[in-house]
Amino acid sequence: MSAGTDADRVLARGAGALGLELDAGRRALLLDYLALLARWNRAYNLTAVRDPAEMVVRHLLDCLAVAPLVRGPALLDVGSGAGLPGLVLAVALPGLHATLLDPSLKRTRFLTHAVHSLAIGTVSVRRGRLEDVIAPPRYDTVVSRATLKLDALVAAAPALLAPAGRLVAMLGKAPEAVPAIPPGFHLDTVPLRVPGAAGPRHAALMTAPAGP
């Protein structure tokens, strides 16, 4: 049995456990992305996870665990790194359009290459930091995977979120202290279940007011 078959089985089983319907084409695209990441990782050190089987759990399924929290169609991934979770979510969720924001030239080069190589038409790549974003568009979901401090994300969210939009900050442990929340916003800490993963996973979920 091939390693690719094993990886596809783990991905399909894990996605099913998360309540997601991933057809064979979307699973193949996600596994092609992992193969591309593994090749670039040898030269660019994009991720500390190098074992392909471990990548399925710690990258793909970990990112897919927040899919039920995403509101669409416009998503901003802050500090996207190698495309986690924004690129993964854009492949998995039909109709979602993701902007991947990262300050690193080598990471945005990889992301641009991945988007074009895999023909993912619903993803755009932008190089920069969160504080460099001027007059941003409004996003239905802003997501970040343990790249920025929660208080910085909470402070920036009101300028980024559309009415009733969501900030989804992916964390390991639940935050010990809750940052100050802008008036009208609501913050919850949601436990995440990642099939096959050990250790705690949580998301800080902040929701914007619905507006007039």
PDB file of C-alpha atoms in Angstrom:
ATOM      1  CA  MET A   1       0.000   0.000   0.000  1.00  0.00           C
ATOM      2  CA  SER A   2       1.429   3.396  -0.998  1.00  0.00           C
ATOM      3  CA  ALA A   3       2.170   6.236   1.389  1.00  0.00           C
ATOM      4  CA  GLY A   4      -0.178   8.397  -0.673  1.00  0.00           C
ATOM      5  CA  THR A   5      -3.025   5.952  -0.109  1.00  0.00           C
ATOM      6  CA  ASP A   6      -2.320   5.915   3.619  1.00  0.00           C
ATOM      7  CA  ALA A   7      -2.265   9.718   3.781  1.00  0.00           C
ATOM      8  CA  ASP A   8      -5.524   9.950   1.843  1.00  0.00           C
ATOM      9  CA  ARG A   9      -7.171   7.481   4.195  1.00  0.00           C
ATOM     10  CA  VAL A  10      -6.029   9.426   7.278  1.00  0.00           C
ATOM     11  CA  LEU A  11      -7.236  12.680   5.736  1.00  0.00           C
ATOM     12  CA  ALA A  12     -10.607  11.252   4.695  1.00  0.00           C
ATOM     13  CA  ARG A  13     -11.178   9.639   8.093  1.00  0.00           C
ATOM     14  CA  GLY A  14     -10.124  12.771   9.967  1.00  0.00           C
ATOM     15  CA  ALA A  15     -12.262  15.070   7.846  1.00  0.00           C
ATOM     16  CA  GLY A  16     -15.231  12.784   8.395  1.00  0.00           C
ATOM     17  CA  ALA A  17     -14.677  12.916  12.148  1.00  0.00           C
ATOM     18  CA  LEU A  18     -14.783  16.713  11.904  1.00  0.00           C
ATOM     19  CA  GLY A  19     -18.056  16.578  10.002  1.00  0.00           C
ATOM     20  CA  LEU A  20     -16.531  17.756   6.725  1.00  0.00           C
ATOM     21  CA  GLU A  21     -17.267  16.326   3.310  1.00  0.00           C
ATOM     22  CA  LEU A  22     -14.003  16.316   1.348  1.00  0.00           C
ATOM     23  CA  ASP A  23     -14.325  14.680  -2.053  1.00  0.00           C
ATOM     24  CA  ALA A  24     -11.410  12.828  -3.644  1.00  0.00           C
ATOM     25  CA  GLY A  25     -10.429  15.853  -5.747  1.00  0.00           C
ATOM     26  CA  ARG A  26     -10.120  18.195  -2.776  1.00  0.00           C
ATOM     27  CA  ARG A  27      -8.221  15.597  -0.758  1.00  0.00           C
ATOM     28  CA  ALA A  28      -5.813  15.087  -3.670  1.00  0.00           C
ATOM     29  CA  LEU A  29      -5.266  18.845  -3.925  1.00  0.00           C
ATOM     30  CA  LEU A  30      -4.483  19.095  -0.213  1.00  0.00           C
ATOM     31  CA  LEU A  31      -2.034  16.201  -0.420  1.00  0.00           C
ATOM     32  CA  ASP A  32      -0.395  17.771  -3.493  1.00  0.00           C
ATOM     33  CA  TYR A  33       0.006  20.929  -1.417  1.00  0.00           C
ATOM     34  CA  LEU A  34       1.711  18.944   1.349  1.00  0.00           C
ATOM     35  CA  ALA A  35       4.068  17.333  -1.182  1.00  0.00           C
ATOM     36  CA  LEU A  36       4.965  20.769  -2.523  1.00  0.00           C
ATOM     37  CA  LEU A  37       5.498  22.068   1.006  1.00  0.00           C
ATOM     38  CA  ALA A  38       7.782  19.128   1.790  1.00  0.00           C
ATOM     39  CA  ARG A  39       9.917  19.832  -1.290  1.00  0.00           C
ATOM     40  CA  TRP A  40      10.272  23.543  -0.567  1.00  0.00           C
ATOM     41  CA  ASN A  41      10.857  22.843   3.107  1.00  0.00           C
ATOM     42  CA  ARG A  42      14.218  21.229   2.370  1.00  0.00           C
ATOM     43  CA  ALA A  43      15.606  24.574   1.194  1.00  0.00           C
ATOM     44  CA  TYR A  44      13.390  27.186   2.840  1.00  0.00           C
ATOM     45  CA  ASN A  45      12.610  25.669   6.265  1.00  0.00           C
ATOM     46  CA  LEU A  46       8.933  26.616   6.102  1.00  0.00           C
ATOM     47  CA  THR A  47       7.785  24.213   8.811  1.00  0.00           C
ATOM     48  CA  ALA A  48       9.373  22.199  11.606  1.00  0.00           C
ATOM     49  CA  VAL A  49       7.131  19.230  10.779  1.00  0.00           C
ATOM     50  CA  ARG A  50       8.912  17.107   8.181  1.00  0.00           C
ATOM     51  CA  ASP A  51       7.307  13.682   8.353  1.00  0.00           C
ATOM     52  CA  PRO A  52       4.594  13.456   5.634  1.00  0.00           C
ATOM     53  CA  ALA A  53       2.227  11.400   7.771  1.00  0.00           C
ATOM     54  CA  GLU A  54       2.608  13.829  10.660  1.00  0.00           C
ATOM     55  CA  MET A  55       1.902  16.728   8.297  1.00  0.00           C
ATOM     56  CA  VAL A  56      -1.550  15.336   7.525  1.00  0.00           C
ATOM     57  CA  VAL A  57      -2.530  15.532  11.189  1.00  0.00           C
ATOM     58  CA  ARG A  58      -0.584  18.545  12.426  1.00  0.00           C
ATOM     59  CA  HIS A  59      -1.172  20.702   9.379  1.00  0.00           C
ATOM     60  CA  LEU A  60      -4.228  19.595   7.427  1.00  0.00           C
ATOM     61  CA  LEU A  61      -6.490  18.229  10.163  1.00  0.00           C
ATOM     62  CA  ASP A  62      -5.386  20.867  12.667  1.00  0.00           C
ATOM     63  CA  CYS A  63      -6.425  23.585  10.196  1.00  0.00           C
ATOM     64  CA  LEU A  64      -9.632  21.824   9.203  1.00  0.00           C
ATOM     65  CA  ALA A  65     -10.669  21.697  12.876  1.00  0.00           C
ATOM     66  CA  VAL A  66     -11.615  25.394  12.674  1.00  0.00           C
ATOM     67  CA  ALA A  67     -13.640  25.015   9.460  1.00  0.00           C
ATOM     68  CA  PRO A  68     -16.979  24.971  11.350  1.00  0.00           C
ATOM     69  CA  LEU A  69     -16.080  28.362  12.858  1.00  0.00           C
ATOM     70  CA  VAL A  70     -15.431  30.049   9.508  1.00  0.00           C
ATOM     71  CA  ARG A  71     -17.940  32.466   8.037  1.00  0.00           C
ATOM     72  CA  GLY A  72     -17.604  33.279   4.364  1.00  0.00           C
ATOM     73  CA  PRO A  73     -17.039  34.167   1.699  1.00  0.00           C
ATOM     74  CA  ALA A  74     -14.055  36.436   2.494  1.00  0.00           C
ATOM     75  CA  LEU A  75     -11.266  35.259   4.813  1.00  0.00           C
ATOM     76  CA  LEU A  76      -7.999  36.904   5.870  1.00  0.00           C
ATOM     77  CA  ASP A  77      -5.219  34.659   7.210  1.00  0.00           C
ATOM     78  CA  VAL A  78      -2.866  36.788   9.314  1.00  0.00           C
ATOM     79  CA  GLY A  79       0.706  35.486   9.479  1.00  0.00           C
ATOM     80  CA  SER A  80      -0.173  32.689   7.083  1.00  0.00           C
ATOM     81  CA  GLY A  81       3.313  31.162   7.025  1.00  0.00           C
ATOM     82  CA  ALA A  82       3.135  28.202   4.666  1.00  0.00           C
ATOM     83  CA  GLY A  83      -0.583  28.756   4.032  1.00  0.00           C
ATOM     84  CA  LEU A  84      -1.885  27.444   7.330  1.00  0.00           C
ATOM     85  CA  PRO A  85      -4.768  27.604   7.806  1.00  0.00           C
ATOM     86  CA  GLY A  86      -5.943  29.922   4.990  1.00  0.00           C
ATOM     87  CA  LEU A  87      -4.899  27.882   1.967  1.00  0.00           C
ATOM     88  CA  VAL A  88      -6.146  24.632   3.499  1.00  0.00           C
ATOM     89  CA  LEU A  89      -9.519  26.171   4.346  1.00  0.00           C
ATOM     90  CA  ALA A  90      -9.881  27.677   0.867  1.00  0.00           C
ATOM     91  CA  VAL A  91      -9.427  24.236  -0.692  1.00  0.00           C
ATOM     92  CA  ALA A  92     -11.749  22.527   1.761  1.00  0.00           C
ATOM     93  CA  LEU A  93     -14.613  25.033   1.829  1.00  0.00           C
ATOM     94  CA  PRO A  94     -16.309  25.736  -1.527  1.00  0.00           C
ATOM     95  CA  GLY A  95     -17.024  29.418  -2.086  1.00  0.00           C
ATOM     96  CA  LEU A  96     -14.420  30.669   0.382  1.00  0.00           C
ATOM     97  CA  HIS A  97     -11.969  33.274  -0.919  1.00  0.00           C
ATOM     98  CA  ALA A  98      -8.819  33.602   1.197  1.00  0.00           C
ATOM     99  CA  THR A  99      -6.196  36.329   1.387  1.00  0.00           C
ATOM    100  CA  LEU A 100      -2.905  35.058   2.836  1.00  0.00           C
ATOM    101  CA  LEU A 101      -0.950  37.802   4.622  1.00  0.00           C
ATOM    102  CA  ASP A 102       2.659  37.200   5.691  1.00  0.00           C
ATOM    103  CA  PRO A 103       5.714  39.487   6.087  1.00  0.00           C
ATOM    104  CA  SER A 104       8.315  36.942   4.902  1.00  0.00           C
ATOM    105  CA  LEU A 105       9.550  37.060   1.308  1.00  0.00           C
ATOM    106  CA  LYS A 106      10.456  33.367   1.232  1.00  0.00           C
ATOM    107  CA  ARG A 107       7.070  32.337   2.598  1.00  0.00           C
ATOM    108  CA  THR A 108       5.101  34.536   0.213  1.00  0.00           C
ATOM    109  CA  ARG A 109       7.211  33.198  -2.659  1.00  0.00           C
ATOM    110  CA  PHE A 110       6.230  29.690  -1.674  1.00  0.00           C
ATOM    111  CA  LEU A 111       2.583  30.666  -1.290  1.00  0.00           C
ATOM    112  CA  THR A 112       2.493  32.369  -4.687  1.00  0.00           C
ATOM    113  CA  HIS A 113       4.111  29.333  -6.301  1.00  0.00           C
ATOM    114  CA  ALA A 114       1.706  26.949  -4.550  1.00  0.00           C
ATOM    115  CA  VAL A 115      -1.373  28.928  -5.576  1.00  0.00           C
ATOM    116  CA  HIS A 116      -0.291  28.997  -9.225  1.00  0.00           C
ATOM    117  CA  SER A 117       1.116  25.453  -9.335  1.00  0.00           C
ATOM    118  CA  LEU A 118      -2.011  23.941  -7.820  1.00  0.00           C
ATOM    119  CA  ALA A 119      -4.348  26.318  -9.714  1.00  0.00           C
ATOM    120  CA  ILE A 120      -6.193  27.452  -6.585  1.00  0.00           C
ATOM    121  CA  GLY A 121      -8.220  30.333  -7.959  1.00  0.00           C
ATOM    122  CA  THR A 122      -9.794  31.362  -4.666  1.00  0.00           C
ATOM    123  CA  VAL A 123      -6.552  32.368  -2.907  1.00  0.00           C
ATOM    124  CA  SER A 124      -4.527  35.575  -3.135  1.00  0.00           C
ATOM    125  CA  VAL A 125      -1.162  36.258  -1.479  1.00  0.00           C
ATOM    126  CA  ARG A 126      -0.143  39.552   0.107  1.00  0.00           C
ATOM    127  CA  ARG A 127       3.221  40.338   1.675  1.00  0.00           C
ATOM    128  CA  GLY A 128       3.077  42.515   4.789  1.00  0.00           C
ATOM    129  CA  ARG A 129       2.360  42.758   8.478  1.00  0.00           C
ATOM    130  CA  LEU A 130      -0.983  43.321  10.112  1.00  0.00           C
ATOM    131  CA  GLU A 131      -0.030  46.867  11.081  1.00  0.00           C
ATOM    132  CA  ASP A 132       0.894  47.634   7.455  1.00  0.00           C
ATOM    133  CA  VAL A 133      -2.638  47.009   6.209  1.00  0.00           C
ATOM    134  CA  ILE A 134      -4.167  50.399   5.435  1.00  0.00           C
ATOM    135  CA  ALA A 135      -7.871  50.898   4.675  1.00  0.00           C
ATOM    136  CA  PRO A 136      -8.431  47.141   4.541  1.00  0.00           C
ATOM    137  CA  PRO A 137     -11.491  45.516   3.029  1.00  0.00           C
ATOM    138  CA  ARG A 138     -13.890  43.965   5.489  1.00  0.00           C
ATOM    139  CA  TYR A 139     -13.588  40.222   6.000  1.00  0.00           C
ATOM    140  CA  ASP A 140     -16.191  37.750   7.169  1.00  0.00           C
ATOM    141  CA  THR A 141     -13.484  35.762   8.969  1.00  0.00           C
ATOM    142  CA  VAL A 142     -10.023  36.761  10.177  1.00  0.00           C
ATOM    143  CA  VAL A 143      -7.952  33.775  11.241  1.00  0.00           C
ATOM    144  CA  SER A 144      -4.485  33.360  12.708  1.00  0.00           C
ATOM    145  CA  ARG A 145      -2.700  30.182  13.731  1.00  0.00           C
ATOM    146  CA  ALA A 146      -0.637  30.973  16.837  1.00  0.00           C
ATOM    147  CA  THR A 147       1.368  33.682  15.059  1.00  0.00           C
ATOM    148  CA  LEU A 148       0.374  36.890  16.866  1.00  0.00           C
ATOM    149  CA  LYS A 149      -0.541  37.610  20.457  1.00  0.00           C
ATOM    150  CA  LEU A 150      -4.247  37.472  21.113  1.00  0.00           C
ATOM    151  CA  ASP A 151      -4.425  41.046  22.377  1.00  0.00           C
ATOM    152  CA  ALA A 152      -2.883  42.350  19.122  1.00  0.00           C
ATOM    153  CA  LEU A 153      -5.411  40.420  17.049  1.00  0.00           C
ATOM    154  CA  VAL A 154      -8.323  41.593  19.178  1.00  0.00           C
ATOM    155  CA  ALA A 155      -7.179  45.211  18.885  1.00  0.00           C
ATOM    156  CA  ALA A 156      -6.915  44.988  15.086  1.00  0.00           C
ATOM    157  CA  ALA A 157     -10.123  43.047  14.482  1.00  0.00           C
ATOM    158  CA  PRO A 158     -12.651  45.915  14.505  1.00  0.00           C
ATOM    159  CA  ALA A 159     -10.978  47.502  11.456  1.00  0.00           C
ATOM    160  CA  LEU A 160     -10.893  44.183   9.592  1.00  0.00           C
ATOM    161  CA  LEU A 161     -14.185  42.452  10.297  1.00  0.00           C
ATOM    162  CA  ALA A 162     -17.418  42.851   8.404  1.00  0.00           C
ATOM    163  CA  PRO A 163     -20.619  43.147  10.475  1.00  0.00           C
ATOM    164  CA  ALA A 164     -21.162  39.869  12.352  1.00  0.00           C
ATOM    165  CA  GLY A 165     -17.710  38.743  11.207  1.00  0.00           C
ATOM    166  CA  ARG A 166     -15.486  36.517  13.270  1.00  0.00           C
ATOM    167  CA  LEU A 167     -11.924  36.535  14.526  1.00  0.00           C
ATOM    168  CA  VAL A 168     -10.666  32.952  14.950  1.00  0.00           C
ATOM    169  CA  ALA A 169      -7.346  32.845  16.813  1.00  0.00           C
ATOM    170  CA  MET A 170      -5.962  29.295  16.892  1.00  0.00           C
ATOM    171  CA  LEU A 171      -4.175  28.468  20.149  1.00  0.00           C
ATOM    172  CA  GLY A 172      -2.734  25.554  22.045  1.00  0.00           C
ATOM    173  CA  LYS A 173      -3.850  26.039  25.627  1.00  0.00           C
ATOM    174  CA  ALA A 174      -6.792  28.232  26.505  1.00  0.00           C
ATOM    175  CA  PRO A 175      -5.642  31.807  27.263  1.00  0.00           C
ATOM    176  CA  GLU A 176      -5.046  32.485  30.934  1.00  0.00           C
ATOM    177  CA  ALA A 177      -6.009  36.138  30.587  1.00  0.00           C
ATOM    178  CA  VAL A 178      -8.675  37.603  28.343  1.00  0.00           C
ATOM    179  CA  PRO A 179      -7.728  40.864  26.586  1.00  0.00           C
ATOM    180  CA  ALA A 180      -9.953  43.910  26.626  1.00  0.00           C
ATOM    181  CA  ILE A 181     -12.802  43.442  24.143  1.00  0.00           C
ATOM    182  CA  PRO A 182     -14.082  46.358  22.023  1.00  0.00           C
ATOM    183  CA  PRO A 183     -17.633  47.480  22.864  1.00  0.00           C
ATOM    184  CA  GLY A 184     -20.272  45.390  21.152  1.00  0.00           C
ATOM    185  CA  PHE A 185     -17.932  42.457  20.465  1.00  0.00           C
ATOM    186  CA  HIS A 186     -18.159  39.061  22.123  1.00  0.00           C
ATOM    187  CA  LEU A 187     -15.288  36.657  22.916  1.00  0.00           C
ATOM    188  CA  ASP A 188     -15.472  32.926  23.652  1.00  0.00           C
ATOM    189  CA  THR A 189     -12.811  30.243  24.004  1.00  0.00           C
ATOM    190  CA  VAL A 190     -13.729  27.122  22.049  1.00  0.00           C
ATOM    191  CA  PRO A 191     -11.996  23.742  22.515  1.00  0.00           C
ATOM    192  CA  LEU A 192     -10.899  22.126  19.252  1.00  0.00           C
ATOM    193  CA  ARG A 193     -10.799  18.411  18.536  1.00  0.00           C
ATOM    194  CA  VAL A 194      -8.081  17.424  16.084  1.00  0.00           C
ATOM    195  CA  PRO A 195      -8.320  13.739  15.077  1.00  0.00           C
ATOM    196  CA  GLY A 196      -5.040  11.953  15.764  1.00  0.00           C
ATOM    197  CA  ALA A 197      -3.381  14.879  17.549  1.00  0.00           C
ATOM    198  CA  ALA A 198      -2.135  14.966  21.118  1.00  0.00           C
ATOM    199  CA  GLY A 199      -2.237  17.980  23.385  1.00  0.00           C
ATOM    200  CA  PRO A 200      -4.810  20.716  23.900  1.00  0.00           C
ATOM    201  CA  ARG A 201      -6.092  22.869  21.045  1.00  0.00           C
ATOM    202  CA  HIS A 202      -8.377  25.863  21.387  1.00  0.00           C
ATOM    203  CA  ALA A 203      -9.651  28.808  19.399  1.00  0.00           C
ATOM    204  CA  ALA A 204     -10.413  32.260  20.719  1.00  0.00           C
ATOM    205  CA  LEU A 205     -13.564  33.263  18.854  1.00  0.00           C
ATOM    206  CA  MET A 206     -14.500  36.960  18.787  1.00  0.00           C
ATOM    207  CA  THR A 207     -17.664  38.030  16.982  1.00  0.00           C
ATOM    208  CA  ALA A 208     -18.330  41.535  15.687  1.00  0.00           C
ATOM    209  CA  PRO A 209     -21.678  43.289  16.157  1.00  0.00           C
ATOM    210  CA  ALA A 210     -24.216  42.619  13.441  1.00  0.00           C
ATOM    211  CA  GLY A 211     -24.400  46.297  12.530  1.00  0.00           C
ATOM    212  CA  PRO A 212     -27.439  48.439  11.758  1.00  0.00           C
TER     213      PRO A 212
END
